[in-house]
């Protein structure tokens, strides 16, 4: 069974740091690009960052550029998101998602269950 | 960035109804459009990719159509498990962007 399990969320003060992890299983992790997508409480989905299979290509949303760092360890089947200089507006459930590419673009499937990050003093 | 809009923002429908949700892109995105379903407290689930391709395991009552800037998700006969929020997503250019969502609830 293809599975993604996020961890590392929690309560952090503004300006603080947190590292999220996403453990992958049931597929060849090293063959896929991976993404982080977040959802603020009661709000819609916002793409955060993506990383290609070999880490050659990395992209960030403008809202997190310079503060967040995406990385992966293919030997450990794991995806990470290092979040620094956290702000209240970063409060959200963070999902990791596998990316498929094909005719007609790219799509995310599956998604992990999410981990909640709360930034508050 | 490409802006995505959805209409309606919410709708009330009955079991058995035909439901149509519209997604519009701020510029042409060919068929680079996906649809997701999200239930409360759960992760999004892929329904349709590349505008009209049904994801494996998704019931055939779901269908997608469109190209360019205008797209449609149709549920041919609404079932109790379909009450959820639906999001469109464009993958034509980075950053990928999502629509604001359409909440489908029980009439």
Coordinates of C-alpha atoms in Angstrom, one line a residue:
Chain A
X1 CA 0.0 0.0 0.0
X2 CA 1.3 3.4 -1.0
X3 CA 1.5 5.5 2.2
X4 CA 2.8 8.9 3.3
X5 CA 3.1 9.7 7.0
X6 CA 4.0 13.2 8.1
X7 CA 5.4 14.1 11.6
X8 CA 7.1 16.9 13.4
X9 CA 4.3 19.4 13.7
X10 CA 3.5 21.2 16.9
X11 CA 3.3 24.6 18.7
X12 CA 6.1 27.0 18.1
X13 CA 6.6 30.7 18.9
X14 CA 6.9 33.3 16.2
X15 CA 10.4 33.4 14.9
X16 CA 11.0 29.8 15.9
X17 CA 11.9 26.8 13.8
X18 CA 10.4 23.4 13.1
X19 CA 11.3 20.4 10.9
X20 CA 8.6 18.3 9.3
X21 CA 9.2 14.8 8.0
X22 CA 7.3 12.7 5.6
X23 CA 7.9 8.9 5.6
X24 CA 7.1 7.2 2.4
X25 CA 6.4 3.5 1.9
X26 CA 4.8 1.2 -0.7
X27 CA 6.5 2.7 -3.8
X28 CA 9.9 3.6 -5.2
X29 CA 10.4 6.9 -3.4
X30 CA 13.5 7.8 -5.4
X31 CA 11.5 7.8 -8.7
X32 CA 9.1 10.6 -7.8
X33 CA 9.1 14.3 -7.2
X34 CA 7.5 15.3 -3.9
X35 CA 5.6 18.3 -2.7
X36 CA 4.5 20.1 0.5
X37 CA 1.0 21.7 0.5
X38 CA -0.5 23.5 3.4
X39 CA -4.0 24.4 4.5
X40 CA -4.6 27.1 7.1
X41 CA -7.6 26.4 9.5
X42 CA -10.8 26.7 7.6
X43 CA -9.0 27.8 4.4
X44 CA -8.1 26.4 1.0
X45 CA -5.0 24.6 -0.2
X46 CA -1.7 26.4 -0.8
X47 CA 1.3 24.8 -2.5
X48 CA 4.5 25.3 -0.5
X49 CA 7.4 23.6 -2.1
X50 CA 8.5 20.8 -4.5
X51 CA 11.6 18.7 -5.0
X52 CA 12.5 16.5 -7.9
X53 CA 13.4 12.9 -7.5
X54 CA 17.2 13.5 -7.4
X55 CA 16.9 16.9 -5.6
X56 CA 18.1 18.6 -8.8
X57 CA 15.1 20.9 -9.0
X58 CA 13.6 22.7 -6.0
X59 CA 10.9 25.3 -6.0
X60 CA 9.2 27.4 -3.3
X61 CA 6.1 29.5 -3.0
X62 CA 7.0 33.2 -2.7
X63 CA 5.4 33.2 0.8
X64 CA 8.0 30.8 2.2
X65 CA 11.1 31.5 0.0
X66 CA 14.2 32.2 2.1
X67 CA 12.6 30.8 5.2
X68 CA 11.7 27.2 4.3
X69 CA 14.0 24.5 2.9
X70 CA 12.8 21.3 1.3
X71 CA 15.0 18.2 1.2
X72 CA 14.9 14.5 0.8
X73 CA 16.8 11.4 1.7
X74 CA 16.1 8.7 -0.9
X75 CA 18.0 6.1 1.1
X76 CA 15.6 6.7 4.0
X77 CA 12.5 7.2 1.8
X78 CA 11.9 10.5 3.6
X79 CA 11.0 14.0 2.7
X80 CA 11.7 17.0 4.9
X81 CA 10.6 20.6 5.3
X82 CA 12.8 22.8 7.5
X83 CA 10.8 25.8 8.5
X84 CA 12.6 28.9 10.0
X85 CA 11.5 32.3 11.0
X86 CA 8.0 31.1 11.5
X87 CA 5.1 33.5 11.4
X88 CA 1.5 33.3 12.6
X89 CA 0.4 33.1 9.0
X90 CA 2.3 29.8 8.6
X91 CA -0.2 28.1 11.0
X92 CA -1.7 25.3 8.9
X93 CA -1.9 21.6 8.4
X94 CA 1.0 20.6 6.2
X95 CA 0.6 17.7 3.8
X96 CA 3.2 15.9 1.8
X97 CA 2.1 14.6 -1.6
X98 CA 3.7 12.4 -4.3
X99 CA 3.7 14.0 -7.7
X100 CA 2.8 12.2 -10.9
X101 CA 3.8 13.6 -14.3
X102 CA 2.3 12.7 -17.6
X103 CA 0.3 13.9 -20.6
X104 CA -1.8 16.7 -19.3
X105 CA 0.5 17.9 -16.6
X106 CA 1.3 17.0 -13.0
X107 CA -0.9 15.8 -10.2
X108 CA -0.7 14.9 -6.6
X109 CA -1.5 11.4 -5.4
X110 CA -1.6 10.3 -2.7
X111 CA -1.4 12.8 0.1
X112 CA -0.3 12.1 3.7
X113 CA -2.7 12.6 6.6
X114 CA -1.1 16.0 7.4
X115 CA 0.6 17.4 10.5
X116 CA -0.5 20.6 12.2
X117 CA 1.8 23.5 12.7
X118 CA 0.7 26.2 15.1
X119 CA 2.7 29.4 15.4
X120 CA 1.6 31.4 18.4
X121 CA 3.1 33.1 21.4
Chain B
X1 CA 0.8 33.3 -11.0
X2 CA -2.2 31.8 -12.6
X3 CA -5.4 32.5 -10.6
X4 CA -8.1 29.8 -10.3
X5 CA -11.7 30.6 -9.5
X6 CA -14.5 28.2 -8.8
X7 CA -18.3 28.5 -8.8
X8 CA -20.3 28.2 -6.9
X9 CA -18.4 28.5 -3.6
X10 CA -21.0 26.3 -2.0
X11 CA -24.1 24.4 -3.0
X12 CA -26.8 22.3 -1.4
X13 CA -28.0 19.2 -3.2
X14 CA -29.9 16.0 -2.6
X15 CA -28.8 12.4 -3.0
X16 CA -29.3 11.5 -6.7
X17 CA -28.9 15.0 -8.0
X18 CA -26.6 15.9 -10.8
X19 CA -24.0 18.4 -9.6
X20 CA -21.8 20.6 -11.7
X21 CA -18.9 22.6 -10.4
X22 CA -17.0 25.1 -12.6
X23 CA -13.4 26.1 -12.5
X24 CA -11.9 29.0 -14.4
X25 CA -8.2 29.8 -15.0
X26 CA -6.9 33.4 -15.4
X27 CA -5.1 32.3 -18.6
X28 CA -5.2 29.3 -20.9
X29 CA -3.9 26.2 -19.2
X30 CA -4.6 23.6 -22.0
X31 CA -5.8 20.5 -20.1
X32 CA -3.4 20.9 -17.2
X33 CA -6.2 20.8 -14.6
X34 CA -6.9 18.4 -11.8
X35 CA -9.8 17.9 -9.3
X36 CA -9.5 16.8 -5.7
X37 CA -12.1 15.9 -3.1
X38 CA -11.6 16.7 0.6
X39 CA -13.7 15.6 3.5
X40 CA -13.5 17.3 6.9
X41 CA -10.4 16.4 8.8
X42 CA -9.0 14.3 5.9
X43 CA -6.4 14.8 3.2
X44 CA -7.4 15.7 -0.3
X45 CA -8.0 12.9 -2.7
X46 CA -7.3 13.0 -6.4
X47 CA -10.5 12.5 -8.5
X48 CA -9.6 13.7 -12.0
X49 CA -6.3 14.6 -13.7
X50 CA -5.5 16.2 -17.0
X51 CA -9.0 17.7 -17.1
X52 CA -10.9 14.5 -17.9
X53 CA -9.0 11.4 -16.9
X54 CA -10.6 9.5 -14.0
X55 CA -8.2 8.4 -11.3
X56 CA -8.1 4.7 -10.7
X57 CA -10.6 3.6 -8.1
X58 CA -12.8 6.7 -8.4
X59 CA -16.4 6.0 -9.2
X60 CA -17.5 6.6 -12.7
X61 CA -20.2 9.1 -11.6
X62 CA -17.4 11.6 -11.4
X63 CA -16.3 13.2 -14.7
X64 CA -14.3 16.2 -15.8
X65 CA -14.3 18.2 -19.0
X66 CA -12.9 21.4 -20.5
X67 CA -9.7 22.9 -21.9
X68 CA -8.2 26.3 -22.1
X69 CA -9.7 28.4 -19.3
X70 CA -13.0 26.8 -18.5
X71 CA -13.4 23.4 -16.8
X72 CA -16.2 21.4 -15.2
X73 CA -16.5 18.6 -12.6
X74 CA -19.7 16.7 -12.8
X75 CA -21.2 14.2 -10.4
X76 CA -23.9 12.4 -12.3
X77 CA -25.8 11.1 -9.3
X78 CA -24.8 12.5 -5.9
X79 CA -24.2 9.9 -3.3
X80 CA -24.1 10.4 0.5
X81 CA -20.3 9.9 0.6
X82 CA -19.8 12.7 -2.0
X83 CA -20.6 15.5 0.4
X84 CA -17.3 17.3 0.6
X85 CA -15.3 20.2 -0.6
X86 CA -13.9 20.1 -4.2
X87 CA -10.8 21.9 -5.4
X88 CA -9.4 22.4 -8.8
X89 CA -5.6 22.7 -9.4
X90 CA -3.6 24.0 -12.4
X91 CA -0.3 22.4 -13.2
X92 CA 0.4 24.5 -16.3
X93 CA 3.0 26.6 -14.6
X94 CA 4.9 26.9 -11.3
X95 CA 3.6 27.7 -8.8
X96 CA 0.8 25.3 -9.1
X97 CA -2.3 26.9 -7.8
X98 CA -5.6 25.7 -6.4
X99 CA -9.1 27.1 -6.7
X100 CA -10.8 28.3 -3.5
X101 CA -13.0 25.2 -3.3
X102 CA -16.6 24.4 -3.6
X103 CA -18.4 22.9 -0.6
X104 CA -21.2 20.4 -1.4
X105 CA -23.6 19.8 1.4
X106 CA -26.9 18.1 2.0
X107 CA -30.1 19.9 1.1

